[in-house]
Amino acid sequence: LAVVAVWVAMHGPLQGGGLPMGVWFGWHPVLMTLAFVGLMSAGRISYTASASWPGLVNKEGRRSLHRIFMSAALVAALGGYLCIFMAHLPALKYFGYDFKKGEWASLSHVLHIWLGYAAIFLALYQAGTGFAKVNALSRGQRVYTNHGTLGKAIMGTGLAAFLLAVYFWAWSIPMKIVISGLAAAAVSSSFLLPKPETKQGVAA
């Protein structure tokens, strides 16, 4: 729902919206919301969804679905970065700095940008360690035991960057409240839902 709300707010005939579909910038917030709010939350929920769901009766099935969601999230995040890179290329505005005018953006923009970079680089690291973890588990070895904790930190960092963008974007206050609420609910629910019991009686 948060992804749909952001798409409508960016491209619909609303305050702060109305961007043409072919504009690079308009897809940056949509893809980043899809990555850090939508797909990553779904990836975490794959570990907490009911064991009655097809393919989620054991850890192997949950890990497979988790890997699919998180890989898709990383692709979406990189796509979102490509959009903002291309949008800022003509003006040479990167890292919160205007290289043509020689000046920094506002503090909220700079924080949003650097939190975004942190979230993307951590997500790349997490993806690498995630695949290494799967390979190690297939050999009966437990490695990168902080993988889940780091995942929460990445999603929290992404959410913080998202909320800063909502704060400074020109949407109406009601739209900001709706978008922020939907995003915060998606991420927090993925953190708080308890793990179910599998048919073998072991937490997934």
PDB file of C-alpha atoms in Angstrom:
ATOM      1  CA  LEU A   1       0.000   0.000   0.000  1.00  0.00           C
ATOM      2  CA  ALA A   2       2.850   2.411   0.761  1.00  0.00           C
ATOM      3  CA  VAL A   3       4.324   1.786  -2.688  1.00  0.00           C
ATOM      4  CA  VAL A   4       0.997   2.518  -4.385  1.00  0.00           C
ATOM      5  CA  ALA A   5       0.518   5.636  -2.260  1.00  0.00           C
ATOM      6  CA  VAL A   6       3.956   6.974  -3.223  1.00  0.00           C
ATOM      7  CA  TRP A   7       3.358   6.243  -6.910  1.00  0.00           C
ATOM      8  CA  VAL A   8       0.033   8.102  -6.816  1.00  0.00           C
ATOM      9  CA  ALA A   9       1.541  10.985  -4.839  1.00  0.00           C
ATOM     10  CA  MET A  10       4.416  11.370  -7.297  1.00  0.00           C
ATOM     11  CA  HIS A  11       2.562  10.931 -10.578  1.00  0.00           C
ATOM     12  CA  GLY A  12      -1.042  11.782  -9.768  1.00  0.00           C
ATOM     13  CA  PRO A  13      -2.648  15.246 -10.018  1.00  0.00           C
ATOM     14  CA  LEU A  14      -1.904  16.055  -6.386  1.00  0.00           C
ATOM     15  CA  GLN A  15       0.052  18.668  -4.466  1.00  0.00           C
ATOM     16  CA  GLY A  16       3.716  17.772  -4.885  1.00  0.00           C
ATOM     17  CA  GLY A  17       2.892  15.299  -7.652  1.00  0.00           C
ATOM     18  CA  GLY A  18       2.085  15.429 -11.338  1.00  0.00           C
ATOM     19  CA  LEU A  19       5.486  14.227 -12.577  1.00  0.00           C
ATOM     20  CA  PRO A  20       5.454  12.729 -16.082  1.00  0.00           C
ATOM     21  CA  MET A  21       5.984   8.971 -16.220  1.00  0.00           C
ATOM     22  CA  GLY A  22       9.141   9.397 -18.295  1.00  0.00           C
ATOM     23  CA  VAL A  23      10.986  11.551 -15.746  1.00  0.00           C
ATOM     24  CA  TRP A  24      13.853   9.738 -14.013  1.00  0.00           C
ATOM     25  CA  PHE A  25      13.284  11.376 -10.648  1.00  0.00           C
ATOM     26  CA  GLY A  26       9.665  10.280 -10.362  1.00  0.00           C
ATOM     27  CA  TRP A  27      10.663   6.624 -10.172  1.00  0.00           C
ATOM     28  CA  HIS A  28      13.337   7.065  -7.500  1.00  0.00           C
ATOM     29  CA  PRO A  29      10.941   7.240  -4.518  1.00  0.00           C
ATOM     30  CA  VAL A  30       8.682   4.548  -5.980  1.00  0.00           C
ATOM     31  CA  LEU A  31      11.503   2.022  -6.400  1.00  0.00           C
ATOM     32  CA  MET A  32      13.100   2.860  -3.050  1.00  0.00           C
ATOM     33  CA  THR A  33       9.759   2.423  -1.293  1.00  0.00           C
ATOM     34  CA  LEU A  34       9.261  -0.862  -3.113  1.00  0.00           C
ATOM     35  CA  ALA A  35      12.721  -1.997  -1.977  1.00  0.00           C
ATOM     36  CA  PHE A  36      13.004  -0.918   1.659  1.00  0.00           C
ATOM     37  CA  VAL A  37       9.349  -0.839   2.672  1.00  0.00           C
ATOM     38  CA  GLY A  38       7.611  -3.370   0.433  1.00  0.00           C
ATOM     39  CA  LEU A  39       9.956  -6.182  -0.582  1.00  0.00           C
ATOM     40  CA  MET A  40      12.209  -6.159   2.474  1.00  0.00           C
ATOM     41  CA  SER A  41       9.200  -6.258   4.781  1.00  0.00           C
ATOM     42  CA  ALA A  42       7.819  -9.165   2.757  1.00  0.00           C
ATOM     43  CA  GLY A  43      11.204 -10.858   3.019  1.00  0.00           C
ATOM     44  CA  ARG A  44      11.139 -10.659   6.801  1.00  0.00           C
ATOM     45  CA  ILE A  45       7.499 -11.724   6.980  1.00  0.00           C
ATOM     46  CA  SER A  46       8.401 -14.858   5.016  1.00  0.00           C
ATOM     47  CA  TYR A  47       9.939 -16.028   8.301  1.00  0.00           C
ATOM     48  CA  THR A  48       6.881 -15.150  10.373  1.00  0.00           C
ATOM     49  CA  ALA A  49       3.969 -16.026   8.052  1.00  0.00           C
ATOM     50  CA  SER A  50       1.779 -18.963   8.976  1.00  0.00           C
ATOM     51  CA  ALA A  51       3.268 -22.390   8.306  1.00  0.00           C
ATOM     52  CA  SER A  52      -0.010 -23.263   6.572  1.00  0.00           C
ATOM     53  CA  TRP A  53       1.059 -21.139   3.590  1.00  0.00           C
ATOM     54  CA  PRO A  54       2.376 -23.198   0.641  1.00  0.00           C
ATOM     55  CA  GLY A  55       6.114 -23.740   0.832  1.00  0.00           C
ATOM     56  CA  LEU A  56       6.500 -22.293   4.337  1.00  0.00           C
ATOM     57  CA  VAL A  57       6.213 -25.484   6.344  1.00  0.00           C
ATOM     58  CA  ASN A  58       9.957 -25.583   7.086  1.00  0.00           C
ATOM     59  CA  LYS A  59      13.024 -23.366   7.285  1.00  0.00           C
ATOM     60  CA  GLU A  60      14.247 -24.304   3.829  1.00  0.00           C
ATOM     61  CA  GLY A  61      11.053 -23.050   2.194  1.00  0.00           C
ATOM     62  CA  ARG A  62      11.116 -19.851   4.225  1.00  0.00           C
ATOM     63  CA  ARG A  63      14.754 -19.202   3.399  1.00  0.00           C
ATOM     64  CA  SER A  64      14.066 -19.668  -0.303  1.00  0.00           C
ATOM     65  CA  LEU A  65      11.169 -17.189  -0.274  1.00  0.00           C
ATOM     66  CA  HIS A  66      13.186 -14.780   1.893  1.00  0.00           C
ATOM     67  CA  ARG A  67      16.051 -14.911  -0.590  1.00  0.00           C
ATOM     68  CA  ILE A  68      13.729 -14.156  -3.516  1.00  0.00           C
ATOM     69  CA  PHE A  69      12.152 -11.130  -1.813  1.00  0.00           C
ATOM     70  CA  MET A  70      15.462  -9.721  -0.597  1.00  0.00           C
ATOM     71  CA  SER A  71      17.185 -10.190  -3.958  1.00  0.00           C
ATOM     72  CA  ALA A  72      14.300  -8.400  -5.657  1.00  0.00           C
ATOM     73  CA  ALA A  73      14.550  -5.628  -3.046  1.00  0.00           C
ATOM     74  CA  LEU A  74      18.227  -5.098  -3.823  1.00  0.00           C
ATOM     75  CA  VAL A  75      17.496  -4.907  -7.560  1.00  0.00           C
ATOM     76  CA  ALA A  76      14.743  -2.347  -6.883  1.00  0.00           C
ATOM     77  CA  ALA A  77      17.062  -0.292  -4.652  1.00  0.00           C
ATOM     78  CA  LEU A  78      19.785  -0.233  -7.298  1.00  0.00           C
ATOM     79  CA  GLY A  79      17.167   0.772  -9.854  1.00  0.00           C
ATOM     80  CA  GLY A  80      16.043   3.560  -7.546  1.00  0.00           C
ATOM     81  CA  TYR A  81      19.619   4.766  -7.220  1.00  0.00           C
ATOM     82  CA  LEU A  82      20.059   4.712 -10.998  1.00  0.00           C
ATOM     83  CA  CYS A  83      16.983   6.932 -11.321  1.00  0.00           C
ATOM     84  CA  ILE A  84      18.283   9.566  -8.916  1.00  0.00           C
ATOM     85  CA  PHE A  85      21.783   9.387 -10.434  1.00  0.00           C
ATOM     86  CA  MET A  86      20.392  10.076 -13.893  1.00  0.00           C
ATOM     87  CA  ALA A  87      18.045  12.782 -12.605  1.00  0.00           C
ATOM     88  CA  HIS A  88      20.917  14.682 -10.964  1.00  0.00           C
ATOM     89  CA  LEU A  89      23.468  14.122 -13.721  1.00  0.00           C
ATOM     90  CA  PRO A  90      22.736  17.342 -15.691  1.00  0.00           C
ATOM     91  CA  ALA A  91      23.088  19.516 -12.574  1.00  0.00           C
ATOM     92  CA  LEU A  92      25.944  17.447 -11.062  1.00  0.00           C
ATOM     93  CA  LYS A  93      24.240  17.204  -7.672  1.00  0.00           C
ATOM     94  CA  TYR A  94      25.618  14.253  -5.744  1.00  0.00           C
ATOM     95  CA  PHE A  95      26.145  13.349  -2.077  1.00  0.00           C
ATOM     96  CA  GLY A  96      24.077  16.381  -1.116  1.00  0.00           C
ATOM     97  CA  TYR A  97      26.488  18.755  -2.852  1.00  0.00           C
ATOM     98  CA  ASP A  98      25.915  20.918  -5.928  1.00  0.00           C
ATOM     99  CA  PHE A  99      29.194  20.630  -7.849  1.00  0.00           C
ATOM    100  CA  LYS A 100      28.221  23.413 -10.273  1.00  0.00           C
ATOM    101  CA  LYS A 101      27.223  25.994  -7.676  1.00  0.00           C
ATOM    102  CA  GLY A 102      29.615  24.782  -5.006  1.00  0.00           C
ATOM    103  CA  GLU A 103      27.049  24.563  -2.231  1.00  0.00           C
ATOM    104  CA  TRP A 104      25.430  21.962   0.009  1.00  0.00           C
ATOM    105  CA  ALA A 105      21.758  21.086   0.088  1.00  0.00           C
ATOM    106  CA  SER A 106      19.686  21.569   3.251  1.00  0.00           C
ATOM    107  CA  LEU A 107      20.474  19.401   6.276  1.00  0.00           C
ATOM    108  CA  SER A 108      17.368  17.248   5.804  1.00  0.00           C
ATOM    109  CA  HIS A 109      18.347  16.541   2.195  1.00  0.00           C
ATOM    110  CA  VAL A 110      21.943  15.712   3.119  1.00  0.00           C
ATOM    111  CA  LEU A 111      20.821  13.339   5.890  1.00  0.00           C
ATOM    112  CA  HIS A 112      18.349  11.687   3.515  1.00  0.00           C
ATOM    113  CA  ILE A 113      21.057  11.171   0.903  1.00  0.00           C
ATOM    114  CA  TRP A 114      23.714   9.752   3.235  1.00  0.00           C
ATOM    115  CA  LEU A 115      21.242   7.489   5.019  1.00  0.00           C
ATOM    116  CA  GLY A 116      20.214   6.268   1.583  1.00  0.00           C
ATOM    117  CA  TYR A 117      23.811   5.517   0.633  1.00  0.00           C
ATOM    118  CA  ALA A 118      24.328   3.702   3.921  1.00  0.00           C
ATOM    119  CA  ALA A 119      21.206   1.589   3.380  1.00  0.00           C
ATOM    120  CA  ILE A 120      22.235   0.624  -0.167  1.00  0.00           C
ATOM    121  CA  PHE A 121      25.834  -0.278   0.713  1.00  0.00           C
ATOM    122  CA  LEU A 122      24.701  -2.271   3.744  1.00  0.00           C
ATOM    123  CA  ALA A 123      22.124  -4.047   1.569  1.00  0.00           C
ATOM    124  CA  LEU A 124      24.865  -5.020  -0.892  1.00  0.00           C
ATOM    125  CA  TYR A 125      26.957  -6.387   1.980  1.00  0.00           C
ATOM    126  CA  GLN A 126      23.920  -8.180   3.393  1.00  0.00           C
ATOM    127  CA  ALA A 127      23.218  -9.827   0.055  1.00  0.00           C
ATOM    128  CA  GLY A 128      26.762 -11.139  -0.182  1.00  0.00           C
ATOM    129  CA  THR A 129      26.772 -12.509   3.342  1.00  0.00           C
ATOM    130  CA  GLY A 130      23.288 -13.914   2.841  1.00  0.00           C
ATOM    131  CA  PHE A 131      24.355 -16.088  -0.071  1.00  0.00           C
ATOM    132  CA  ALA A 132      27.498 -17.092   1.839  1.00  0.00           C
ATOM    133  CA  LYS A 133      25.294 -18.017   4.796  1.00  0.00           C
ATOM    134  CA  VAL A 134      23.118 -20.251   2.603  1.00  0.00           C
ATOM    135  CA  ASN A 135      26.182 -22.029   1.237  1.00  0.00           C
ATOM    136  CA  ALA A 136      27.564 -22.539   4.738  1.00  0.00           C
ATOM    137  CA  LEU A 137      24.240 -23.874   6.039  1.00  0.00           C
ATOM    138  CA  SER A 138      24.183 -26.432   3.236  1.00  0.00           C
ATOM    139  CA  ARG A 139      27.414 -27.768   4.761  1.00  0.00           C
ATOM    140  CA  GLY A 140      26.015 -27.681   8.276  1.00  0.00           C
ATOM    141  CA  GLN A 141      27.924 -24.548   9.318  1.00  0.00           C
ATOM    142  CA  ARG A 142      26.447 -21.491  11.036  1.00  0.00           C
ATOM    143  CA  VAL A 143      28.022 -18.207   9.959  1.00  0.00           C
ATOM    144  CA  TYR A 144      26.993 -14.530   9.979  1.00  0.00           C
ATOM    145  CA  THR A 145      24.675 -15.108  12.937  1.00  0.00           C
ATOM    146  CA  ASN A 146      23.958 -11.338  13.097  1.00  0.00           C
ATOM    147  CA  HIS A 147      22.366 -11.452   9.626  1.00  0.00           C
ATOM    148  CA  GLY A 148      18.846 -10.872  10.967  1.00  0.00           C
ATOM    149  CA  THR A 149      19.897  -8.041  13.257  1.00  0.00           C
ATOM    150  CA  LEU A 150      21.741  -6.283  10.456  1.00  0.00           C
ATOM    151  CA  GLY A 151      18.689  -6.735   8.246  1.00  0.00           C
ATOM    152  CA  LYS A 152      16.581  -4.835  10.758  1.00  0.00           C
ATOM    153  CA  ALA A 153      19.200  -2.071  10.895  1.00  0.00           C
ATOM    154  CA  ILE A 154      19.181  -1.780   7.102  1.00  0.00           C
ATOM    155  CA  MET A 155      15.398  -1.534   6.988  1.00  0.00           C
ATOM    156  CA  GLY A 156      15.425   1.002   9.825  1.00  0.00           C
ATOM    157  CA  THR A 157      18.012   3.092   7.981  1.00  0.00           C
ATOM    158  CA  GLY A 158      15.975   2.899   4.786  1.00  0.00           C
ATOM    159  CA  LEU A 159      12.830   3.913   6.659  1.00  0.00           C
ATOM    160  CA  ALA A 160      14.622   6.888   8.237  1.00  0.00           C
ATOM    161  CA  ALA A 161      15.762   8.071   4.801  1.00  0.00           C
ATOM    162  CA  PHE A 162      12.218   7.574   3.509  1.00  0.00           C
ATOM    163  CA  LEU A 163      10.627   9.595   6.336  1.00  0.00           C
ATOM    164  CA  LEU A 164      13.084  12.443   5.785  1.00  0.00           C
ATOM    165  CA  ALA A 165      12.067  12.546   2.127  1.00  0.00           C
ATOM    166  CA  VAL A 166       8.404  12.639   3.120  1.00  0.00           C
ATOM    167  CA  TYR A 167       9.210  15.498   5.501  1.00  0.00           C
ATOM    168  CA  PHE A 168      10.768  17.789   2.887  1.00  0.00           C
ATOM    169  CA  TRP A 169       8.702  16.834  -0.163  1.00  0.00           C
ATOM    170  CA  ALA A 170       5.883  19.187  -1.177  1.00  0.00           C
ATOM    171  CA  TRP A 171       2.971  16.829  -0.462  1.00  0.00           C
ATOM    172  CA  SER A 172       0.043  17.942   1.649  1.00  0.00           C
ATOM    173  CA  ILE A 173       0.134  17.180   5.377  1.00  0.00           C
ATOM    174  CA  PRO A 174      -2.636  14.516   5.123  1.00  0.00           C
ATOM    175  CA  MET A 175      -0.761  12.776   2.293  1.00  0.00           C
ATOM    176  CA  LYS A 176       2.462  12.847   4.311  1.00  0.00           C
ATOM    177  CA  ILE A 177       0.668  11.299   7.281  1.00  0.00           C
ATOM    178  CA  VAL A 178      -0.859   8.534   5.156  1.00  0.00           C
ATOM    179  CA  ILE A 179       2.399   7.657   3.401  1.00  0.00           C
ATOM    180  CA  SER A 180       4.477   7.784   6.587  1.00  0.00           C
ATOM    181  CA  GLY A 181       1.935   5.693   8.481  1.00  0.00           C
ATOM    182  CA  LEU A 182       1.725   3.014   5.812  1.00  0.00           C
ATOM    183  CA  ALA A 183       5.506   2.728   5.549  1.00  0.00           C
ATOM    184  CA  ALA A 184       6.092   2.661   9.302  1.00  0.00           C
ATOM    185  CA  ALA A 185       3.341   0.057   9.749  1.00  0.00           C
ATOM    186  CA  ALA A 186       4.809  -2.214   7.070  1.00  0.00           C
ATOM    187  CA  VAL A 187       8.340  -2.122   8.458  1.00  0.00           C
ATOM    188  CA  SER A 188       7.408  -2.326  12.149  1.00  0.00           C
ATOM    189  CA  SER A 189       4.981  -5.209  11.593  1.00  0.00           C
ATOM    190  CA  SER A 190       7.735  -7.187   9.877  1.00  0.00           C
ATOM    191  CA  PHE A 191       9.876  -6.652  12.992  1.00  0.00           C
ATOM    192  CA  LEU A 192       7.207  -7.485  15.560  1.00  0.00           C
ATOM    193  CA  LEU A 193       5.290 -10.453  14.173  1.00  0.00           C
ATOM    194  CA  PRO A 194       6.213 -13.601  16.147  1.00  0.00           C
ATOM    195  CA  LYS A 195       7.634 -16.653  14.449  1.00  0.00           C
ATOM    196  CA  PRO A 196       5.036 -19.427  14.048  1.00  0.00           C
ATOM    197  CA  GLU A 197       5.511 -23.074  14.823  1.00  0.00           C
ATOM    198  CA  THR A 198       6.178 -25.427  11.944  1.00  0.00           C
ATOM    199  CA  LYS A 199       4.412 -28.754  11.599  1.00  0.00           C
ATOM    200  CA  GLN A 200       7.425 -30.295  13.346  1.00  0.00           C
ATOM    201  CA  GLY A 201       6.823 -27.933  16.275  1.00  0.00           C
ATOM    202  CA  VAL A 202       9.999 -25.957  15.687  1.00  0.00           C
ATOM    203  CA  ALA A 203       9.989 -22.196  15.212  1.00  0.00           C
ATOM    204  CA  ALA A 204      10.600 -21.388  11.541  1.00  0.00           C
TER     205      ALA A 204
END
